[in-house]
mmCIF file of C-alpha atoms and ligand atoms in Angstrom:
data_model
loop_
_atom_site.group_PDB
_atom_site.id
_atom_site.type_symbol
_atom_site.label_atom_id
_atom_site.label_comp_id
_atom_site.label_asym_id
_atom_site.label_seq_id
_atom_site.Cartn_x
_atom_site.Cartn_y
_atom_site.Cartn_z
ATOM 1 C CA MET A 16 0.069 0.035 0.090
ATOM 2 C CA GLN A 17 2.701 2.527 1.036
ATOM 3 C CA THR A 18 4.627 1.881 -2.282
ATOM 4 C CA LEU A 19 1.562 2.497 -4.291
ATOM 5 C CA LEU A 20 1.147 5.812 -2.699
ATOM 6 C CA LYS A 21 4.799 6.807 -3.092
ATOM 7 C CA GLU A 22 3.855 8.947 -6.015
ATOM 8 C CA LEU A 23 1.251 11.730 -5.959
ATOM 9 C CA PRO A 24 -2.209 9.974 -6.357
ATOM 10 C CA ARG A 25 -3.446 10.482 -9.858
ATOM 11 C CA ASP A 26 -6.617 12.243 -8.923
ATOM 12 C CA LEU A 27 -4.684 15.138 -7.462
ATOM 13 C CA ASP A 28 -3.400 17.967 -9.579
ATOM 14 C CA GLN A 29 0.310 18.624 -9.189
ATOM 15 C CA LYS A 30 -0.163 22.264 -10.076
ATOM 16 C CA ARG A 31 -2.776 22.978 -7.516
ATOM 17 C CA LEU A 32 -1.111 21.411 -4.475
ATOM 18 C CA PRO A 33 -0.797 23.623 -1.326
ATOM 19 C CA ARG A 34 2.762 25.011 -1.165
ATOM 20 C CA HIS A 35 2.714 25.101 2.633
ATOM 21 C CA VAL A 36 0.721 22.639 4.875
ATOM 22 C CA ALA A 37 0.400 23.301 8.606
ATOM 23 C CA VAL A 38 -0.831 20.675 11.065
ATOM 24 C CA ILE A 39 -2.293 20.616 14.466
ATOM 25 C CA MET A 40 -1.377 17.188 15.618
ATOM 26 C CA ASP A 41 -4.083 16.585 18.075
ATOM 27 C CA GLY A 42 -5.443 13.440 19.691
ATOM 28 C CA ASN A 43 -2.349 11.649 20.883
ATOM 29 C CA GLY A 44 -3.891 11.236 24.369
ATOM 30 C CA ARG A 45 -7.189 9.966 23.094
ATOM 31 C CA TRP A 46 -5.448 7.445 20.948
ATOM 32 C CA ALA A 47 -3.627 5.953 23.836
ATOM 33 C CA LYS A 48 -6.647 6.078 26.131
ATOM 34 C CA ARG A 49 -8.714 4.108 23.668
ATOM 35 C CA ARG A 50 -6.159 1.372 23.841
ATOM 36 C CA GLY A 51 -5.961 1.559 27.601
ATOM 37 C CA LEU A 52 -2.415 2.912 27.390
ATOM 38 C CA PRO A 53 -0.766 5.882 29.042
ATOM 39 C CA ARG A 54 -0.951 9.158 27.172
ATOM 40 C CA ILE A 55 2.786 9.162 26.518
ATOM 41 C CA ILE A 56 2.539 6.172 24.390
ATOM 42 C CA GLY A 57 0.234 8.198 22.132
ATOM 43 C CA HIS A 58 2.928 10.961 21.962
ATOM 44 C CA ARG A 59 5.602 8.398 20.963
ATOM 45 C CA GLN A 60 3.263 7.010 18.185
ATOM 46 C CA GLY A 61 2.544 10.593 17.091
ATOM 47 C CA VAL A 62 6.205 11.000 16.253
ATOM 48 C CA ASP A 63 5.961 8.214 13.734
ATOM 49 C CA ALA A 64 2.896 9.830 12.146
ATOM 50 C CA LEU A 65 4.773 13.130 11.709
ATOM 51 C CA LYS A 66 7.824 11.345 10.186
ATOM 52 C CA ASN A 67 5.569 9.654 7.731
ATOM 53 C CA LEU A 68 3.766 12.922 6.873
ATOM 54 C CA LEU A 69 7.060 14.735 6.324
ATOM 55 C CA ARG A 70 8.218 11.991 3.867
ATOM 56 C CA CYS A 71 4.880 11.984 2.129
ATOM 57 C CA CYS A 72 5.083 15.718 1.613
ATOM 58 C CA ASP A 73 8.467 15.353 0.228
ATOM 59 C CA ASP A 74 7.450 12.448 -2.098
ATOM 60 C CA TRP A 75 4.397 14.390 -3.314
ATOM 61 C CA GLY A 76 6.115 17.777 -3.944
ATOM 62 C CA ILE A 77 4.943 19.953 -1.175
ATOM 63 C CA GLU A 78 7.468 22.745 -0.336
ATOM 64 C CA ALA A 79 6.824 23.356 3.387
ATOM 65 C CA LEU A 80 5.345 21.637 6.356
ATOM 66 C CA THR A 81 4.696 23.176 9.647
ATOM 67 C CA ALA A 82 3.718 21.076 12.725
ATOM 68 C CA TYR A 83 2.459 22.244 16.096
ATOM 69 C CA ALA A 84 4.411 20.270 18.657
ATOM 70 C CA PHE A 85 3.962 22.202 21.870
ATOM 71 C CA SER A 86 1.948 25.270 22.644
ATOM 72 C CA THR A 87 2.639 28.016 25.213
ATOM 73 C CA GLU A 88 -0.560 26.671 26.938
ATOM 74 C CA ASN A 89 0.844 23.013 27.096
ATOM 75 C CA TRP A 90 2.959 23.951 30.048
ATOM 76 C CA GLY A 91 -0.362 23.743 32.037
ATOM 77 C CA ARG A 92 -0.217 19.808 31.617
ATOM 78 C CA PRO A 93 1.099 17.593 34.430
ATOM 79 C CA ASN A 94 4.890 17.917 34.948
ATOM 80 C CA GLU A 95 5.455 14.245 33.990
ATOM 81 C CA GLU A 96 3.797 14.702 30.602
ATOM 82 C CA VAL A 97 5.668 17.940 29.939
ATOM 83 C CA ASP A 98 8.994 16.393 30.918
ATOM 84 C CA PHE A 99 8.282 13.345 28.748
ATOM 85 C CA LEU A 100 7.534 15.558 25.852
ATOM 86 C CA MET A 101 10.643 17.625 26.179
ATOM 87 C CA THR A 102 12.809 14.401 26.392
ATOM 88 C CA LEU A 103 11.021 13.002 23.415
ATOM 89 C CA PHE A 104 11.718 16.072 21.261
ATOM 90 C CA GLU A 105 15.336 15.911 22.046
ATOM 91 C CA ARG A 106 15.640 12.145 21.516
ATOM 92 C CA VAL A 107 13.901 12.307 18.290
ATOM 93 C CA LEU A 108 16.017 15.174 16.985
ATOM 94 C CA MET A 109 19.153 13.336 17.871
ATOM 95 C CA ARG A 110 17.926 10.164 16.313
ATOM 96 C CA GLU A 111 16.482 11.549 13.104
ATOM 97 C CA LEU A 112 19.039 14.336 12.305
ATOM 98 C CA GLN A 113 21.258 12.159 10.117
ATOM 99 C CA GLU A 114 18.341 10.969 8.142
ATOM 100 C CA MET A 115 16.993 14.446 7.633
ATOM 101 C CA MET A 116 20.441 15.465 6.244
ATOM 102 C CA GLU A 117 20.404 12.650 3.793
ATOM 103 C CA GLU A 118 16.923 13.588 2.700
ATOM 104 C CA ASN A 119 17.969 17.298 2.246
ATOM 105 C CA VAL A 120 15.371 18.416 4.805
ATOM 106 C CA ARG A 121 15.728 21.989 6.252
ATOM 107 C CA ILE A 122 14.459 22.020 9.744
ATOM 108 C CA GLU A 123 13.519 25.153 11.740
ATOM 109 C CA PHE A 124 12.066 25.655 15.139
ATOM 110 C CA VAL A 125 9.660 28.458 15.927
ATOM 111 C CA GLY A 126 8.391 29.658 19.312
ATOM 112 C CA ASN A 127 9.831 31.019 22.445
ATOM 113 C CA LEU A 128 12.801 28.587 22.403
ATOM 114 C CA ALA A 129 14.951 30.349 25.113
ATOM 115 C CA VAL A 130 12.927 28.889 27.954
ATOM 116 C CA LEU A 131 13.156 25.128 26.718
ATOM 117 C CA PRO A 132 15.385 22.814 28.588
ATOM 118 C CA ARG A 133 19.119 23.603 27.847
ATOM 119 C CA SER A 134 19.873 20.282 26.380
ATOM 120 C CA LEU A 135 16.914 20.442 23.994
ATOM 121 C CA GLN A 136 18.070 23.994 22.931
ATOM 122 C CA THR A 137 21.463 22.560 22.087
ATOM 123 C CA GLN A 138 19.911 19.967 19.840
ATOM 124 C CA ILE A 139 17.593 22.516 18.200
ATOM 125 C CA ALA A 140 20.472 24.891 17.470
ATOM 126 C CA ARG A 141 22.598 22.062 16.189
ATOM 127 C CA SER A 142 19.765 20.649 13.869
ATOM 128 C CA MET A 143 19.023 24.174 12.583
ATOM 129 C CA THR A 144 22.670 25.004 11.760
ATOM 130 C CA LEU A 145 23.367 21.709 10.193
ATOM 131 C CA THR A 146 20.411 21.656 7.834
ATOM 132 C CA LYS A 147 20.467 25.395 7.049
ATOM 133 C CA GLU A 148 21.847 25.010 3.564
ATOM 134 C CA ASN A 149 19.546 22.021 2.595
ATOM 135 C CA THR A 150 17.347 22.745 -0.357
ATOM 136 C CA GLY A 151 14.660 20.175 0.118
ATOM 137 C CA ILE A 152 11.451 20.482 2.072
ATOM 138 C CA GLN A 153 11.217 23.351 4.676
ATOM 139 C CA PHE A 154 10.095 21.520 7.887
ATOM 140 C CA THR A 155 9.026 23.843 10.677
ATOM 141 C CA VAL A 156 8.343 22.670 14.208
ATOM 142 C CA ALA A 157 6.394 24.910 16.546
ATOM 143 C CA THR A 158 7.687 24.273 20.045
ATOM 144 C CA ASN A 159 6.553 26.440 22.897
ATOM 145 C CA TYR A 160 4.716 28.402 20.253
ATOM 146 C CA GLY A 161 1.866 30.768 20.939
ATOM 147 C CA GLY A 162 0.384 32.982 18.096
ATOM 148 C CA ARG A 163 -0.330 35.815 20.524
ATOM 149 C CA GLN A 164 3.123 35.613 22.039
ATOM 150 C CA GLU A 165 4.653 35.744 18.522
ATOM 151 C CA ILE A 166 2.624 38.773 17.578
ATOM 152 C CA LEU A 167 3.665 40.536 20.880
ATOM 153 C CA GLN A 168 7.295 39.899 20.404
ATOM 154 C CA ALA A 169 7.057 41.291 16.827
ATOM 155 C CA ALA A 170 5.263 44.436 18.135
ATOM 156 C CA ARG A 171 7.938 44.872 20.765
ATOM 157 C CA ALA A 172 10.819 44.544 18.258
ATOM 158 C CA ILE A 173 9.042 47.033 15.845
ATOM 159 C CA ALA A 174 8.420 49.404 18.708
ATOM 160 C CA THR A 175 12.175 49.429 19.582
ATOM 161 C CA GLN A 176 13.035 50.199 16.010
ATOM 162 C CA VAL A 177 10.707 53.088 16.020
ATOM 163 C CA GLN A 178 12.031 54.385 19.407
ATOM 164 C CA GLN A 179 15.539 54.255 17.966
ATOM 165 C CA GLY A 180 14.287 56.274 14.972
ATOM 166 C CA ASN A 181 15.133 53.524 12.395
ATOM 167 C CA ILE A 182 11.508 53.414 11.018
ATOM 168 C CA GLN A 183 8.475 55.691 11.121
ATOM 169 C CA PRO A 184 5.213 54.372 12.502
ATOM 170 C CA ASP A 185 3.505 54.768 9.074
ATOM 171 C CA GLU A 186 6.222 52.385 7.593
ATOM 172 C CA ILE A 187 4.790 49.507 9.562
ATOM 173 C CA ASP A 188 2.776 47.563 7.005
ATOM 174 C CA GLU A 189 1.907 43.881 6.634
ATOM 175 C CA ALA A 190 5.122 43.001 4.928
ATOM 176 C CA LEU A 191 7.345 44.577 7.659
ATOM 177 C CA PHE A 192 5.210 42.987 10.388
ATOM 178 C CA SER A 193 5.603 39.595 8.740
ATOM 179 C CA GLN A 194 9.321 40.027 8.656
ATOM 180 C CA HIS A 195 9.343 40.210 12.433
ATOM 181 C CA LEU A 196 7.400 36.948 12.880
ATOM 182 C CA TYR A 197 9.164 33.585 13.421
ATOM 183 C CA THR A 198 7.993 32.635 9.997
ATOM 184 C CA ALA A 199 9.523 35.373 8.072
ATOM 185 C CA ASN A 200 11.322 33.082 5.496
ATOM 186 C CA VAL A 201 8.326 30.809 4.707
ATOM 187 C CA CYS A 202 5.083 31.629 2.855
ATOM 188 C CA ASP A 203 1.761 31.585 4.750
ATOM 189 C CA PRO A 204 0.049 28.122 5.090
ATOM 190 C CA ASP A 205 -2.301 27.222 2.292
ATOM 191 C CA LEU A 206 -3.867 24.453 4.105
ATOM 192 C CA LEU A 207 -4.318 23.764 7.836
ATOM 193 C CA ILE A 208 -5.126 20.221 8.957
ATOM 194 C CA ARG A 209 -6.329 19.549 12.538
ATOM 195 C CA THR A 210 -6.873 15.991 13.577
ATOM 196 C CA SER A 211 -9.366 14.556 16.184
ATOM 197 C CA GLY A 212 -12.304 16.761 15.351
ATOM 198 C CA GLU A 213 -11.622 19.835 17.379
ATOM 199 C CA MET A 214 -12.612 23.011 15.509
ATOM 200 C CA ARG A 215 -10.322 25.585 16.884
ATOM 201 C CA LEU A 216 -6.960 27.185 16.236
ATOM 202 C CA SER A 217 -5.595 26.773 19.778
ATOM 203 C CA ASN A 218 -3.270 29.880 19.301
ATOM 204 C CA PHE A 219 -1.577 28.486 16.194
ATOM 205 C CA LEU A 220 -0.176 30.799 13.505
ATOM 206 C CA LEU A 221 -2.840 33.414 14.154
ATOM 207 C CA TRP A 222 -1.413 36.042 11.686
ATOM 208 C CA GLN A 223 -0.237 33.689 9.079
ATOM 209 C CA MET A 224 -3.565 31.644 8.929
ATOM 210 C CA ALA A 225 -5.585 34.639 7.614
ATOM 211 C CA TYR A 226 -6.473 32.915 4.371
ATOM 212 C CA ALA A 227 -5.598 29.278 4.949
ATOM 213 C CA GLU A 228 -8.108 26.570 3.990
ATOM 214 C CA ILE A 229 -8.992 24.667 7.195
ATOM 215 C CA TYR A 230 -9.557 20.926 6.965
ATOM 216 C CA ILE A 231 -10.634 19.007 10.095
ATOM 217 C CA THR A 232 -10.695 15.240 10.370
ATOM 218 C CA ASP A 233 -11.877 12.908 13.099
ATOM 219 C CA ALA A 234 -8.884 10.830 12.740
ATOM 220 C CA LEU A 235 -6.599 10.835 15.785
ATOM 221 C CA TRP A 236 -3.080 12.150 15.141
ATOM 222 C CA PRO A 237 -1.326 8.795 15.440
ATOM 223 C CA ASP A 238 -3.719 7.301 12.817
ATOM 224 C CA PHE A 239 -3.091 10.158 10.278
ATOM 225 C CA ASP A 240 -1.384 8.393 7.339
ATOM 226 C CA ARG A 241 -1.072 8.912 3.541
ATOM 227 C CA GLY A 242 -4.662 7.871 2.928
ATOM 228 C CA GLU A 243 -5.795 10.568 5.337
ATOM 229 C CA PHE A 244 -3.531 13.101 3.780
ATOM 230 C CA HIS A 245 -4.830 12.198 0.372
ATOM 231 C CA ARG A 246 -8.345 12.823 1.483
ATOM 232 C CA ALA A 247 -7.234 16.304 2.959
ATOM 233 C CA LEU A 248 -5.552 17.294 -0.308
ATOM 234 C CA SER A 249 -8.467 16.162 -2.473
ATOM 235 C CA ASN A 250 -10.873 18.147 -0.298
ATOM 236 C CA TYR A 251 -8.480 21.104 -0.534
ATOM 237 C CA GLN A 252 -8.446 20.982 -4.344
ATOM 238 C CA GLN A 253 -12.206 21.142 -4.388
ATOM 239 C CA ARG A 254 -12.247 24.423 -2.714
ATOM 240 C CA SER A 255 -12.468 27.798 -4.510
ATOM 241 C CA ARG A 256 -9.954 30.104 -2.844
ATOM 242 C CA ARG A 257 -11.433 33.666 -3.481
ATOM 243 C CA PHE A 258 -9.303 35.805 -1.127
ATOM 244 C CA GLY A 259 -12.233 38.179 -0.860
ATOM 245 C CA LYS A 260 -12.854 38.489 -4.596
ATOM 246 C CA ILE A 261 -15.758 36.910 -6.540
HETATM 247 C C1 LIG B 27 -1.419 16.513 20.880
HETATM 248 O O1 LIG B 27 -2.268 15.475 21.467
HETATM 249 C C2 LIG B 27 -0.097 16.568 21.248
HETATM 250 C C3 LIG B 27 0.324 17.731 22.069
HETATM 251 C C4 LIG B 27 -0.461 18.699 22.441
HETATM 252 C C5 LIG B 27 1.748 17.720 22.542
HETATM 253 P P1 LIG B 27 -2.886 15.715 22.793
HETATM 254 O O2 LIG B 27 -1.900 15.405 23.936
HETATM 255 O O3 LIG B 27 -3.584 17.135 22.950
HETATM 256 O O4 LIG B 27 -4.112 14.642 22.788
HETATM 257 P P2 LIG B 27 -5.503 14.751 23.215
HETATM 258 O O5 LIG B 27 -6.089 15.976 22.728
HETATM 259 O O6 LIG B 27 -5.473 14.798 24.792
HETATM 260 O O7 LIG B 27 -6.195 13.451 22.845
HETATM 261 C C1 LIG B 28 -2.877 22.089 20.285
HETATM 262 O O1 LIG B 28 -3.451 20.934 20.876
HETATM 263 C C2 LIG B 28 -1.508 22.116 20.570
HETATM 264 C C3 LIG B 28 -0.657 21.048 19.926
HETATM 265 C C4 LIG B 28 -1.142 20.253 19.014
HETATM 266 C C5 LIG B 28 0.645 21.131 20.167
HETATM 267 P P1 LIG B 28 -4.163 20.960 22.367
HETATM 268 O O2 LIG B 28 -4.719 19.679 22.669
HETATM 269 O O3 LIG B 28 -3.212 21.509 23.332
HETATM 270 O O4 LIG B 28 -5.267 22.018 22.195
HETATM 271 P P2 LIG B 28 -6.671 22.244 22.980
HETATM 272 O O5 LIG B 28 -6.215 22.383 24.480
HETATM 273 O O6 LIG B 28 -7.564 21.097 22.708
HETATM 274 O O7 LIG B 28 -7.196 23.591 22.491
HETATM 275 MG MG1 LIG B 29 -5.400 17.775 22.487
#
């Protein structure tokens, strides 16, 4: 089955694929609970789903994938779960870096990274530096990311520039503002996918999502496979993106 889907499914139009796909990987806990397993097993399984999606995007010719791994609100979870996730991120990075290099992936992390555990920050910095010149898929991982926090830090940076007399207030336009966001070097998402049925943004890419097409599936994140992604893309290609026009 997997080999059959290695190439872009025939019913999809190569020319009308989203350039940038963003995913809210939700439902790891529920996936585990349904199996009578601890939530952390769901997170571990979720890593495999993400790996598979990254490879699929690469195979099918999608330029950029952004995944929501940890929100600024997720610190409110029990300590054991937060600790497990931080350790998981670090281990996965160490384990997968070599393969990402071989596959020409450019990995970037967005969010308030400075407060993450030191050892995780080290792995993040290392992976970003090493893959910086790669020319394949742009893979962005939102870690300790919050849309409002991102907008606030951009506003502060711009205010400082104004205060120093480097720019005038009326020079602040959408392009300049975008340049101060974490996502300055990637286009806005064309398609947002959220798994496990929840119909909310949960503080993800609030500015960038202004005109994203939203696709919500009941599938839980660890079950999100190529077949599910195929369905999301088919649905996307049936939409008429008007951007306010008629
Ligand atoms: C998403 O799955 C993963 C993270 C937020 C890190 P959840 O952990 O939110 O799973 P549910 O929503 O409780 O099922
Ligand atoms: C959103 O999922 C955050 C991530 C997927 C990292 P949550 O499970 O934290 O979102 P809510 O609490 O249902 O809004
Ligand atoms: Mg959730």
